[in-house]
Amino acid sequence: MVDELALEPFRTGALDRSLTPRSFMTEEQAMLVDWLLEHADLIPVTARGTEEISRVQIPSVPRAVTTHGAVILRPDGTPDSD
């Protein structure tokens, strides 16, 4: 089992409300995210609200499903009303 507290932060994953880094990715996690962004359409599905997802530090996400599935965000970050 991996001791998660012993892992070195490599890249910021998300910011808190004061825009301070809140969560981090290890180098391996960052490599996986980069690979997915390059080879697939990565669509995050999360319980986070629309304001919270705006602070997630993953670039080039085409869409996102937020707020327990209640909101679908377009690439520009606006809710899809369709």
PDB file of C-alpha atoms in Angstrom:
ATOM      1  CA  MET A   1       0.000   0.000   0.000  1.00  0.00           C
ATOM      2  CA  VAL A   2       1.258   3.488  -0.858  1.00  0.00           C
ATOM      3  CA  ASP A   3       1.782   6.016   1.941  1.00  0.00           C
ATOM      4  CA  GLU A   4      -0.003   8.985   0.344  1.00  0.00           C
ATOM      5  CA  LEU A   5       1.444  11.421   2.876  1.00  0.00           C
ATOM      6  CA  ALA A   6       4.952  10.513   1.721  1.00  0.00           C
ATOM      7  CA  LEU A   7       4.257  11.346  -1.950  1.00  0.00           C
ATOM      8  CA  GLU A   8       5.788  14.535  -3.327  1.00  0.00           C
ATOM      9  CA  PRO A   9       3.339  17.083  -4.786  1.00  0.00           C
ATOM     10  CA  PHE A  10       4.210  17.632  -8.451  1.00  0.00           C
ATOM     11  CA  ARG A  11       1.412  19.830  -9.817  1.00  0.00           C
ATOM     12  CA  THR A  12      -1.486  21.748  -8.295  1.00  0.00           C
ATOM     13  CA  GLY A  13      -4.814  19.985  -8.790  1.00  0.00           C
ATOM     14  CA  ALA A  14      -7.207  22.620  -7.447  1.00  0.00           C
ATOM     15  CA  LEU A  15      -7.290  25.938  -5.633  1.00  0.00           C
ATOM     16  CA  ASP A  16      -9.366  26.931  -2.612  1.00  0.00           C
ATOM     17  CA  ARG A  17     -11.593  30.030  -2.471  1.00  0.00           C
ATOM     18  CA  SER A  18      -8.620  32.265  -1.674  1.00  0.00           C
ATOM     19  CA  LEU A  19      -6.812  30.783  -4.731  1.00  0.00           C
ATOM     20  CA  THR A  20      -4.299  28.954  -2.539  1.00  0.00           C
ATOM     21  CA  PRO A  21      -3.319  25.465  -3.765  1.00  0.00           C
ATOM     22  CA  ARG A  22      -5.632  22.958  -2.061  1.00  0.00           C
ATOM     23  CA  SER A  23      -4.932  19.641  -3.736  1.00  0.00           C
ATOM     24  CA  PHE A  24      -2.018  18.244  -5.667  1.00  0.00           C
ATOM     25  CA  MET A  25      -1.091  15.570  -8.194  1.00  0.00           C
ATOM     26  CA  THR A  26       1.923  13.319  -8.005  1.00  0.00           C
ATOM     27  CA  GLU A  27       4.143  13.140 -11.084  1.00  0.00           C
ATOM     28  CA  GLU A  28       2.469   9.880 -12.120  1.00  0.00           C
ATOM     29  CA  GLN A  29      -1.013  11.367 -11.722  1.00  0.00           C
ATOM     30  CA  ALA A  30      -0.022  14.449 -13.730  1.00  0.00           C
ATOM     31  CA  MET A  31       1.407  12.226 -16.479  1.00  0.00           C
ATOM     32  CA  LEU A  32      -1.883  10.294 -16.635  1.00  0.00           C
ATOM     33  CA  VAL A  33      -3.922  13.514 -16.866  1.00  0.00           C
ATOM     34  CA  ASP A  34      -1.613  14.822 -19.616  1.00  0.00           C
ATOM     35  CA  TRP A  35      -1.914  11.533 -21.523  1.00  0.00           C
ATOM     36  CA  LEU A  36      -5.709  11.558 -21.224  1.00  0.00           C
ATOM     37  CA  LEU A  37      -5.892  15.167 -22.421  1.00  0.00           C
ATOM     38  CA  GLU A  38      -3.768  14.275 -25.436  1.00  0.00           C
ATOM     39  CA  HIS A  39      -5.490  11.014 -26.394  1.00  0.00           C
ATOM     40  CA  ALA A  40      -9.102  11.271 -25.208  1.00  0.00           C
ATOM     41  CA  ASP A  41     -11.954  13.668 -24.548  1.00  0.00           C
ATOM     42  CA  LEU A  42     -11.656  14.035 -20.788  1.00  0.00           C
ATOM     43  CA  ILE A  43     -14.989  15.055 -19.271  1.00  0.00           C
ATOM     44  CA  PRO A  44     -14.890  15.508 -15.488  1.00  0.00           C
ATOM     45  CA  VAL A  45     -17.973  14.309 -13.599  1.00  0.00           C
ATOM     46  CA  THR A  46     -18.096  15.683 -10.072  1.00  0.00           C
ATOM     47  CA  ALA A  47     -20.222  16.743  -7.140  1.00  0.00           C
ATOM     48  CA  ARG A  48     -18.359  20.058  -7.169  1.00  0.00           C
ATOM     49  CA  GLY A  49     -20.380  23.147  -8.004  1.00  0.00           C
ATOM     50  CA  THR A  50     -19.679  25.337 -11.021  1.00  0.00           C
ATOM     51  CA  GLU A  51     -17.655  27.835  -8.980  1.00  0.00           C
ATOM     52  CA  GLU A  52     -15.541  25.061  -7.470  1.00  0.00           C
ATOM     53  CA  ILE A  53     -14.833  23.359 -10.807  1.00  0.00           C
ATOM     54  CA  SER A  54     -13.537  26.667 -12.182  1.00  0.00           C
ATOM     55  CA  ARG A  55     -10.638  26.380  -9.712  1.00  0.00           C
ATOM     56  CA  VAL A  56      -9.601  22.889 -10.849  1.00  0.00           C
ATOM     57  CA  GLN A  57      -6.268  23.175 -12.625  1.00  0.00           C
ATOM     58  CA  ILE A  58      -6.841  20.817 -15.577  1.00  0.00           C
ATOM     59  CA  PRO A  59      -6.604  22.671 -18.911  1.00  0.00           C
ATOM     60  CA  SER A  60      -8.534  22.112 -22.143  1.00  0.00           C
ATOM     61  CA  VAL A  61     -11.552  20.288 -20.766  1.00  0.00           C
ATOM     62  CA  PRO A  62     -14.274  20.264 -23.463  1.00  0.00           C
ATOM     63  CA  ARG A  63     -17.176  19.918 -21.043  1.00  0.00           C
ATOM     64  CA  ALA A  64     -17.830  19.066 -17.409  1.00  0.00           C
ATOM     65  CA  VAL A  65     -20.721  17.505 -15.521  1.00  0.00           C
ATOM     66  CA  THR A  66     -21.023  19.247 -12.147  1.00  0.00           C
ATOM     67  CA  THR A  67     -23.292  19.675  -9.149  1.00  0.00           C
ATOM     68  CA  HIS A  68     -24.122  15.941  -8.857  1.00  0.00           C
ATOM     69  CA  GLY A  69     -25.043  15.832 -12.572  1.00  0.00           C
ATOM     70  CA  ALA A  70     -27.433  18.786 -12.410  1.00  0.00           C
ATOM     71  CA  VAL A  71     -25.262  21.100 -14.556  1.00  0.00           C
ATOM     72  CA  ILE A  72     -23.363  20.450 -17.780  1.00  0.00           C
ATOM     73  CA  LEU A  73     -20.746  23.076 -18.573  1.00  0.00           C
ATOM     74  CA  ARG A  74     -19.761  24.063 -22.103  1.00  0.00           C
ATOM     75  CA  PRO A  75     -16.089  24.550 -23.064  1.00  0.00           C
ATOM     76  CA  ASP A  76     -16.370  28.267 -22.220  1.00  0.00           C
ATOM     77  CA  GLY A  77     -17.517  27.397 -18.681  1.00  0.00           C
ATOM     78  CA  THR A  78     -21.140  28.463 -19.120  1.00  0.00           C
ATOM     79  CA  PRO A  79     -24.017  26.109 -18.289  1.00  0.00           C
ATOM     80  CA  ASP A  80     -25.565  24.213 -21.198  1.00  0.00           C
ATOM     81  CA  SER A  81     -29.295  24.932 -21.084  1.00  0.00           C
ATOM     82  CA  ASP A  82     -30.268  22.245 -23.622  1.00  0.00           C
TER      83      ASP A  82
END
